Amino acid sequence: MLIRRTVLAVGLAVGVCSGAVTACTSDAEPVSALRWEPCSEDRDFDCGTVTVPVDWGKPEGEKIGIAVVRDRADEPGQKVGTLVSLPGGPGTSGVDEILKGGKFSAELRGRFDIVSLDPRGVKRSHPVRCDAGLAGYRPNFVPDLGGRIEEVHSYARDLAASCRQYTGALMDYLDAASVARDVEALRVAVGADQISIYSRSYGTMPAQSYAELFPKRLRALLMDSVDDHSLDGRAFMNSEARAAKDAYGEFAAWCAEDVQCVLHGADVGQIFSEVYAKSARGELRDLADANKQLGPFDLNAQVIQRLYRPEWSKLATDLRALADQPTAGPLPPAAPRQQGQAVPMPQVILCSDWRFDIADQSQWNQLWQEQTANAAPLRAHFAWGAGALCSGWPIAPANPAHRPQIVDGPPILIMNSLHDPSTPHEWAVGVAQHTPDATLLTYEGWGHGMYDRSPCTTGAADRYLIDLTIPQNRCPAA
């Protein structure tokens, strides 16, 4: 259900910086104050809309509404200020996260008005919509199983054309820097001189852009499980593959030591290879849907997803069930693609911030060899598919990769686990080295998303956001 936004739209003339990484601050005043109304889903929270230009380079041009939500401070007399929570994805709804109770401690909720948004292109904020037939189809992303980069590029062009048809001009302005400017519009709308930001996973992309563009408007910035936006496409994919190998290796070590693992005593690397071979032959069915074939790409993605919390016991059970699954015959070919109906597809937002140059089949084959060597015993990270698709995306990234260029920003806290399958620890090290006045807190354990990982990580984050206290450099595994 969409939130009913009975609000007064905010007409904003927020100052626009020239260039993607030029530091600036805004001296604009809102034409009218943001009017909060109780959210239709839960009246304990406030909802509203901030109106922003599609193209921040043309502030008087076409506008869209950005859906925002507020969890008011439980202790208003002790309130520190406004904390903006930037969701991951791309494609995660920040509004939904807050409405579902969020992830923050009672202490933090007491001391801040916690505000979040659906980023442009996501759910309530003019969602990216693409042709349903194209969105439901995926070309073969595995070169050694017959995948062709020409087919992937052709599909990317067709998909992008359909997205533009159903989404409009916003397709050119989905990048993290544009989201950062939307956050600045939100700051102006709520009347805060400065904001604190908590960002997680892909949300650290607009967080870094905000620090570049509006450093003096930042009171504090916490980046949890951070993206390294300085990487080129090849480095992006290979570092993701190394993270998958590392996280799977930690699972294998646990299984070798813990008799509760259903694969205890077995070679879990060999078991994955055997399961992968079955999937490559079209002999596997999805454990959640017996009518769905489980192909190699989906198999890899499901294994990595289990490493997020991590869910090692469930991963072992999955692999055992797949290894023991009777051989299934191939399913009939999928029905021809149906066109003419649109569905949300926010995943393509990634192509607005990263550039992947894959010129021909020979180069793609070489990258696949690197990918499988880096990910072994897994064959790929799901970033592989994103990179292949974006390499054929006809819309140039509006916010291409670069090192952060932050001047006069506050001390920044970065948090990352040592064994993160999605945002590798090596990314956090790189961002910390390239970011002025940044401190890296390493959780010496596993998983993706650190704030609520342990009392140590939650306490360190809260003390930084509330008191601006820079924590120790490490938290033990819990």
Coordinates of C-alpha atoms in Angstrom, one line a residue:
M1 CA 0.0 0.0 0.0
L2 CA 1.3 3.4 -0.8
I3 CA 1.5 6.0 1.9
R4 CA -1.2 8.7 1.5
R5 CA 0.8 11.9 1.5
T6 CA -1.6 14.6 2.4
V7 CA 1.2 17.1 2.6
L8 CA 2.1 20.5 1.4
A9 CA 4.7 19.9 -1.3
V10 CA 8.0 21.6 -0.6
G11 CA 9.3 24.0 -3.3
L12 CA 13.0 24.0 -2.8
A13 CA 15.7 26.1 -4.4
V14 CA 18.6 24.2 -2.9
G15 CA 22.0 25.4 -4.1
V16 CA 23.5 23.1 -6.8
C17 CA 27.2 22.5 -7.0
S18 CA 29.0 22.3 -10.3
G19 CA 30.7 19.0 -10.8
A20 CA 30.1 15.7 -9.1
V21 CA 32.6 16.2 -6.3
T22 CA 32.8 19.9 -5.6
A23 CA 32.3 20.7 -1.9
C24 CA 29.6 23.3 -1.2
T25 CA 26.9 24.2 1.3
S26 CA 23.4 25.4 0.6
D27 CA 22.1 28.7 1.8
A28 CA 18.7 28.2 0.4
E29 CA 15.5 28.5 2.5
P30 CA 12.4 26.3 2.0
V31 CA 9.6 28.1 0.3
S32 CA 7.2 26.3 2.6
A33 CA 7.8 24.1 5.6
L34 CA 7.5 20.3 5.3
R35 CA 4.2 19.2 6.7
W36 CA 4.3 15.9 8.5
E37 CA 1.2 13.7 8.7
P38 CA 0.7 10.3 10.5
C39 CA 1.7 7.5 8.2
S40 CA -1.2 5.4 6.9
E41 CA 0.6 2.2 7.8
D42 CA 1.4 3.2 11.3
R43 CA 0.3 6.4 12.9
D44 CA 3.1 6.3 15.4
F45 CA 5.3 7.6 12.6
D46 CA 5.2 10.7 10.5
C47 CA 5.2 10.7 6.7
G48 CA 5.6 13.4 4.1
T49 CA 7.0 14.3 0.7
V50 CA 9.9 16.5 -0.4
T51 CA 9.6 17.8 -4.0
V52 CA 12.9 17.8 -5.9
P53 CA 14.0 18.3 -9.5
V54 CA 14.7 15.3 -11.6
D55 CA 17.8 17.0 -12.8
W56 CA 19.6 19.0 -10.1
G57 CA 21.4 20.9 -12.8
K58 CA 18.0 22.3 -13.9
P59 CA 16.2 23.1 -10.6
E60 CA 13.3 24.7 -12.3
G61 CA 12.6 21.7 -14.5
E62 CA 10.6 18.5 -14.1
K63 CA 9.9 17.6 -10.4
I64 CA 9.4 14.3 -8.5
G65 CA 8.3 13.6 -5.0
I66 CA 10.6 11.9 -2.5
A67 CA 8.8 10.0 0.2
V68 CA 10.2 10.5 3.7
V69 CA 9.4 9.2 7.1
R70 CA 10.2 10.4 10.7
D71 CA 10.5 8.5 14.0
R72 CA 10.3 11.3 16.5
A73 CA 12.8 11.3 19.4
D74 CA 11.4 9.5 22.4
E75 CA 13.2 11.9 24.7
P76 CA 12.6 15.3 23.1
G77 CA 14.2 17.2 26.0
Q78 CA 17.4 15.3 25.4
K79 CA 17.3 15.4 21.6
V80 CA 20.6 15.7 19.8
G81 CA 19.2 16.5 16.4
T82 CA 18.1 14.8 13.2
L83 CA 19.7 11.5 12.1
V84 CA 19.1 10.6 8.4
S85 CA 19.2 6.8 7.7
L86 CA 20.2 6.0 4.2
P87 CA 19.1 2.5 3.1
G88 CA 21.1 0.0 1.1
G89 CA 20.2 -1.9 -2.1
P90 CA 20.1 -0.3 -4.5
G91 CA 16.3 -0.6 -4.2
T92 CA 15.7 -0.8 -0.4
S93 CA 12.9 1.4 1.0
G94 CA 14.1 3.5 3.9
V95 CA 10.5 4.3 4.7
D96 CA 9.7 0.6 5.1
E97 CA 12.7 0.1 7.3
I98 CA 11.6 2.7 9.8
L99 CA 7.9 1.6 9.7
K100 CA 9.0 -1.9 10.5
G101 CA 10.8 -0.8 13.6
G102 CA 14.2 -0.1 12.2
K103 CA 17.5 -1.4 13.6
F104 CA 18.4 1.3 16.0
S105 CA 18.8 1.1 19.8
A106 CA 16.3 2.5 22.2
E107 CA 19.0 5.0 23.3
L108 CA 19.5 6.3 19.8
R109 CA 15.8 6.5 19.1
G110 CA 15.5 8.5 22.3
R111 CA 18.0 11.1 21.3
F112 CA 17.3 11.7 17.6
D113 CA 14.5 12.3 15.2
I114 CA 15.3 9.5 12.9
V115 CA 14.4 10.3 9.3
S116 CA 14.7 8.1 6.2
L117 CA 13.5 8.1 2.6
D118 CA 12.8 6.0 -0.4
P119 CA 15.6 7.1 -2.7
R120 CA 14.7 8.4 -6.1
G121 CA 13.7 5.5 -8.3
V122 CA 12.6 3.3 -5.3
K123 CA 9.1 2.3 -4.3
R124 CA 7.2 5.5 -3.3
S125 CA 9.7 7.9 -4.9
H126 CA 8.9 7.7 -8.7
P127 CA 10.0 4.0 -8.9
V128 CA 12.1 2.8 -11.8
R129 CA 9.7 0.7 -13.9
C130 CA 10.7 -1.5 -16.8
D131 CA 9.0 -3.9 -19.2
A132 CA 7.7 -6.9 -17.3
G133 CA 8.7 -9.4 -20.0
L134 CA 12.3 -8.1 -20.1
A135 CA 12.5 -7.8 -16.3
G136 CA 11.4 -11.4 -15.9
Y137 CA 14.0 -12.7 -18.4
R138 CA 17.7 -13.0 -17.9
P139 CA 20.4 -13.8 -20.5
N140 CA 23.0 -16.4 -19.8
F141 CA 25.7 -14.7 -17.7
V142 CA 28.0 -17.7 -17.6
P143 CA 30.6 -17.7 -20.4
D144 CA 31.7 -21.3 -20.0
L145 CA 28.1 -22.4 -20.3
G146 CA 27.5 -20.7 -23.6
G147 CA 26.9 -17.1 -22.4
R148 CA 27.6 -14.5 -25.0
I149 CA 28.4 -10.9 -24.1
E150 CA 26.7 -9.7 -27.3
E151 CA 23.4 -11.1 -26.1
V152 CA 23.9 -9.5 -22.7
H153 CA 24.6 -6.1 -24.2
S154 CA 21.6 -6.4 -26.6
Y155 CA 19.4 -7.3 -23.6
A156 CA 20.8 -4.3 -21.6
R157 CA 19.9 -1.9 -24.5
D158 CA 16.4 -3.3 -24.8
L159 CA 15.8 -3.2 -21.0
A160 CA 17.1 0.3 -20.7
A161 CA 14.9 1.5 -23.5
S162 CA 11.9 0.0 -21.8
C163 CA 12.9 1.5 -18.4
R164 CA 13.1 4.9 -20.1
Q165 CA 9.7 4.4 -21.7
Y166 CA 8.0 3.7 -18.4
T167 CA 10.1 5.8 -16.0
G168 CA 10.9 8.9 -18.1
A169 CA 13.8 11.3 -17.8
L170 CA 14.6 10.2 -14.2
M171 CA 16.6 7.3 -15.8
D172 CA 19.4 9.7 -16.4
Y173 CA 19.5 10.9 -12.8
L174 CA 19.4 7.9 -10.5
D175 CA 23.0 8.3 -9.2
A176 CA 24.1 8.6 -5.7
A177 CA 25.2 12.2 -6.1
S178 CA 21.6 13.1 -7.1
V179 CA 20.3 11.2 -4.0
A180 CA 22.8 13.2 -1.9
R181 CA 21.2 16.4 -3.2
D182 CA 17.8 15.1 -2.3
V183 CA 19.1 14.5 1.2
E184 CA 20.2 18.1 1.3
A185 CA 16.7 19.2 0.2
L186 CA 15.4 17.1 3.1
R187 CA 17.8 18.8 5.5
V188 CA 16.5 22.2 4.4
A189 CA 12.9 21.0 4.6
V190 CA 13.2 19.8 8.2
G191 CA 14.9 23.1 9.2
A192 CA 18.1 21.5 10.5
D193 CA 21.3 23.5 10.4
Q194 CA 23.3 20.2 10.4
I195 CA 22.3 16.5 10.1
S196 CA 23.9 13.3 11.3
I197 CA 23.9 10.4 8.8
Y198 CA 23.8 6.6 9.3
S199 CA 24.3 4.8 6.0
R200 CA 24.5 1.1 5.3
S201 CA 25.8 -0.9 2.3
Y202 CA 24.7 0.9 -0.9
G203 CA 23.5 3.8 1.2
T204 CA 27.1 4.6 1.8
M205 CA 27.3 5.8 -1.8
P206 CA 25.0 8.8 -1.4
A207 CA 26.6 9.3 2.1
Q208 CA 30.0 9.7 0.5
S209 CA 28.6 12.1 -2.1
Y210 CA 26.9 14.1 0.6
A211 CA 30.2 14.5 2.5
E212 CA 31.8 15.7 -0.8
L213 CA 29.0 18.1 -1.7
F214 CA 27.8 19.4 1.7
P215 CA 30.6 18.7 4.3
K216 CA 29.7 21.6 6.5
R217 CA 26.1 20.4 6.8
L218 CA 27.3 17.2 8.4
R219 CA 27.5 16.8 12.1
A220 CA 28.5 13.1 12.0
L221 CA 28.7 10.4 9.3
L222 CA 28.7 6.7 10.0
M223 CA 29.2 4.3 7.1
D224 CA 28.3 0.7 7.9
S225 CA 29.6 -1.9 5.4
V226 CA 30.9 0.6 3.0
D227 CA 31.2 0.6 -0.8
D228 CA 34.6 1.6 -2.2
H229 CA 33.6 3.9 -5.1
S230 CA 37.2 4.4 -6.2
L231 CA 37.3 1.0 -7.9
D232 CA 37.0 0.4 -11.6
G233 CA 34.7 -2.4 -12.9
R234 CA 37.4 -5.1 -13.0
A235 CA 38.6 -4.4 -9.4
F236 CA 34.9 -4.2 -8.2
M237 CA 34.1 -7.6 -9.5
N238 CA 37.3 -9.3 -8.5
S239 CA 37.2 -7.9 -4.9
E240 CA 33.6 -9.0 -4.6
A241 CA 34.7 -12.5 -5.7
R242 CA 37.5 -12.6 -3.1
A243 CA 34.9 -11.6 -0.4
A244 CA 32.7 -14.6 -1.5
K245 CA 35.7 -17.0 -1.2
D246 CA 36.7 -15.6 2.2
A247 CA 33.1 -15.8 3.6
Y248 CA 32.6 -19.3 2.2
G249 CA 36.0 -20.4 3.7
E250 CA 34.8 -19.2 7.1
F251 CA 31.7 -21.4 6.7
A252 CA 33.8 -24.3 5.7
A253 CA 36.1 -23.9 8.7
W254 CA 33.0 -23.8 11.0
C255 CA 31.6 -26.9 9.4
A256 CA 34.9 -28.7 9.9
E257 CA 34.9 -27.9 13.6
D258 CA 31.3 -28.1 14.7
V259 CA 29.6 -31.5 14.8
Q260 CA 26.2 -29.8 14.5
C261 CA 27.0 -29.0 10.9
V262 CA 25.1 -31.5 8.7
L263 CA 28.1 -31.6 6.5
H264 CA 30.6 -32.1 9.3
G265 CA 33.5 -34.3 8.1
A266 CA 32.7 -33.7 4.4
D267 CA 34.6 -31.5 2.0
V268 CA 32.2 -28.6 1.6
G269 CA 34.2 -27.2 -1.3
Q270 CA 33.8 -30.4 -3.2
I271 CA 30.1 -30.6 -2.3
F272 CA 29.5 -27.2 -3.7
S273 CA 31.4 -28.1 -6.9
E274 CA 29.2 -31.2 -7.3
V275 CA 26.0 -29.2 -6.7
Y276 CA 27.2 -26.6 -9.2
A277 CA 27.8 -29.2 -11.8
K278 CA 24.2 -30.5 -11.4
S279 CA 22.9 -27.0 -11.8
A280 CA 25.0 -26.4 -14.9
R281 CA 23.4 -29.5 -16.4
G282 CA 20.0 -28.2 -15.6
E283 CA 19.4 -31.0 -13.1
L284 CA 18.5 -28.9 -10.0
R285 CA 15.3 -27.5 -8.7
D286 CA 15.0 -24.6 -6.3
L287 CA 14.4 -25.8 -2.8
A288 CA 11.6 -23.2 -2.3
D289 CA 9.9 -24.0 -5.6
A290 CA 10.1 -27.4 -7.2
N291 CA 8.7 -26.0 -10.5
K292 CA 11.7 -23.6 -10.8
Q293 CA 15.0 -24.7 -12.2
L294 CA 18.0 -23.6 -10.0
G295 CA 20.7 -22.5 -12.4
P296 CA 24.3 -21.8 -11.7
F297 CA 24.0 -18.1 -11.3
D298 CA 21.0 -18.4 -8.8
L299 CA 22.9 -21.1 -6.9
N300 CA 25.8 -18.8 -6.3
A301 CA 23.6 -15.9 -5.3
Q302 CA 21.6 -18.1 -2.8
V303 CA 24.8 -19.4 -1.2
I304 CA 26.2 -15.8 -0.8
Q305 CA 22.9 -14.7 0.6
R306 CA 23.2 -17.3 3.4
L307 CA 26.5 -15.8 4.3
Y308 CA 25.0 -12.3 5.1
R309 CA 24.0 -12.9 8.7
P310 CA 25.6 -15.5 8.4
E311 CA 23.3 -18.5 8.4
W312 CA 25.8 -21.3 8.3
S313 CA 23.6 -24.1 9.6
K314 CA 20.9 -23.3 7.0
L315 CA 23.6 -23.1 4.3
A316 CA 24.9 -26.6 5.2
T317 CA 21.3 -27.9 5.2
D318 CA 20.7 -26.4 1.8
L319 CA 23.8 -27.9 0.3
R320 CA 23.0 -31.3 1.7
A321 CA 19.5 -31.2 0.3
L322 CA 20.7 -30.0 -3.1
A323 CA 23.4 -32.7 -3.2
D324 CA 20.9 -35.4 -2.3
Q325 CA 18.2 -34.1 -4.6
P326 CA 17.2 -36.6 -7.3
T327 CA 18.3 -35.6 -10.8
A328 CA 15.6 -33.6 -12.5
G329 CA 15.1 -33.3 -16.2
P330 CA 15.4 -29.8 -17.8
L331 CA 12.3 -27.7 -17.7
P332 CA 10.7 -26.7 -21.0
P333 CA 11.9 -23.4 -22.5
A334 CA 10.5 -20.3 -20.9
A335 CA 7.5 -18.7 -22.7
P336 CA 8.3 -15.9 -25.1
R337 CA 8.7 -12.6 -23.4
Q338 CA 5.5 -10.6 -23.0
Q339 CA 5.8 -6.9 -23.5
G340 CA 3.5 -4.0 -22.6
Q341 CA 3.3 -4.2 -18.9
A342 CA 5.7 -2.4 -16.4
V343 CA 7.1 -3.7 -13.1
P344 CA 9.5 -2.0 -10.6
M345 CA 13.1 -2.8 -11.2
P346 CA 15.3 -0.6 -9.0
Q347 CA 18.3 -2.9 -9.3
V348 CA 19.4 -1.1 -12.5
I349 CA 20.2 2.0 -10.4
L350 CA 23.7 0.5 -9.8
C351 CA 24.5 1.3 -13.5
S352 CA 24.2 5.0 -12.6
D353 CA 27.3 4.9 -10.3
W354 CA 29.6 2.3 -11.8
R355 CA 31.3 1.8 -15.2
F356 CA 32.1 -1.7 -16.4
D357 CA 33.9 -1.9 -19.7
I358 CA 33.6 -5.3 -21.4
A359 CA 34.3 -4.9 -25.1
D360 CA 34.1 -8.4 -26.4
Q361 CA 33.7 -12.1 -25.7
S362 CA 37.5 -12.6 -25.2
Q363 CA 37.6 -10.0 -22.5
W364 CA 34.5 -11.3 -20.9
N365 CA 36.0 -14.9 -20.9
Q366 CA 39.2 -13.5 -19.2
L367 CA 37.2 -11.7 -16.6
W368 CA 35.2 -14.9 -15.9
Q369 CA 38.4 -16.9 -15.4
E370 CA 39.6 -14.2 -12.9
Q371 CA 36.2 -14.3 -11.2
T372 CA 36.1 -18.0 -10.7
A373 CA 39.7 -18.1 -9.5
N374 CA 39.0 -15.4 -7.0
A375 CA 35.7 -16.9 -5.8
A376 CA 36.7 -20.6 -5.6
P377 CA 35.1 -22.9 -4.8
L378 CA 32.2 -20.6 -5.7
R379 CA 32.1 -19.6 -9.4
A380 CA 30.9 -16.0 -9.1
H381 CA 29.6 -13.3 -7.0
F382 CA 26.2 -11.8 -7.9
A383 CA 28.1 -8.6 -8.7
W384 CA 29.3 -10.5 -11.8
G385 CA 25.8 -10.3 -13.3
A386 CA 25.5 -6.6 -12.4
G387 CA 28.8 -5.9 -14.0
A388 CA 27.9 -7.7 -17.2
L389 CA 24.6 -6.0 -17.5
C390 CA 26.0 -2.5 -16.8
S391 CA 28.8 -3.0 -19.3
G392 CA 26.1 -2.8 -22.0
W393 CA 23.9 -0.1 -20.3
P394 CA 23.5 2.7 -22.9
I395 CA 23.1 5.4 -20.2
A396 CA 26.5 6.7 -19.1
P397 CA 27.0 6.7 -15.3
A398 CA 26.2 10.1 -14.0
N399 CA 28.4 9.6 -10.9
P400 CA 31.4 7.5 -12.1
A401 CA 33.8 5.9 -9.8
H402 CA 36.3 8.2 -8.1
R403 CA 38.2 8.6 -4.8
P404 CA 36.3 10.7 -2.2
Q405 CA 37.2 14.4 -2.2
I406 CA 36.0 15.7 1.1
V407 CA 37.1 19.1 2.5
D408 CA 36.1 20.4 5.9
G409 CA 34.0 17.4 6.8
P410 CA 33.6 16.0 10.3
P411 CA 35.4 13.0 11.7
I412 CA 33.9 10.0 10.0
L413 CA 33.3 6.5 11.4
I414 CA 33.4 3.4 9.1
M415 CA 32.3 0.0 10.4
N416 CA 32.9 -3.3 8.5
S417 CA 33.1 -7.0 9.4
L418 CA 36.4 -8.8 8.7
H419 CA 34.5 -11.4 6.7
D420 CA 31.8 -9.6 4.8
P421 CA 30.5 -11.4 1.7
S422 CA 29.1 -8.3 0.0
T423 CA 31.2 -5.2 1.0
P424 CA 34.7 -6.7 1.5
H425 CA 36.8 -5.6 4.4
E426 CA 39.4 -4.5 1.8
W427 CA 36.9 -1.9 0.6
A428 CA 36.6 -0.5 4.1
V429 CA 40.4 -0.3 4.4
G430 CA 40.6 1.5 1.1
V431 CA 37.8 4.0 1.9
A432 CA 39.3 4.8 5.3
Q433 CA 42.7 5.4 3.7
H434 CA 41.3 7.7 1.0
T435 CA 38.8 9.6 3.3
P436 CA 40.1 12.5 5.4
D437 CA 39.7 12.1 9.2
A438 CA 38.1 8.6 8.9
T439 CA 38.3 5.9 11.5
L440 CA 37.7 2.2 10.6
L441 CA 36.1 0.0 13.3
T442 CA 36.6 -3.7 12.3
Y443 CA 34.2 -6.3 13.7
E444 CA 36.4 -9.4 13.9
G445 CA 33.6 -11.7 12.8
W446 CA 31.2 -12.4 9.9
G447 CA 28.3 -11.0 8.0
H448 CA 27.0 -7.8 6.3
G449 CA 25.7 -4.9 8.3
M450 CA 27.4 -4.1 11.6
Y451 CA 25.3 -1.7 13.7
D452 CA 23.3 -4.3 15.5
R453 CA 25.9 -7.1 15.3
S454 CA 27.0 -7.0 18.9
P455 CA 26.8 -4.9 22.0
C456 CA 30.3 -3.6 21.1
T457 CA 29.3 -2.5 17.6
T458 CA 26.0 -0.9 18.7
G459 CA 27.6 0.8 21.6
A460 CA 30.5 2.2 19.5
A461 CA 28.0 3.5 16.9
D462 CA 25.7 5.1 19.5
R463 CA 28.6 6.8 21.3
Y464 CA 29.9 8.2 18.1
L465 CA 26.5 9.4 16.8
I466 CA 25.3 10.8 20.2
D467 CA 28.6 12.1 21.8
L468 CA 30.9 12.3 18.7
T469 CA 33.2 9.9 20.5
I470 CA 35.6 8.0 18.2
P471 CA 35.7 4.3 19.3
Q472 CA 38.4 1.7 19.5
N473 CA 39.5 0.1 16.2
R474 CA 38.1 -3.4 16.8
C475 CA 35.2 -5.2 18.2
P476 CA 35.6 -9.0 18.9
A477 CA 33.4 -11.6 17.1
A478 CA 30.3 -12.3 19.1

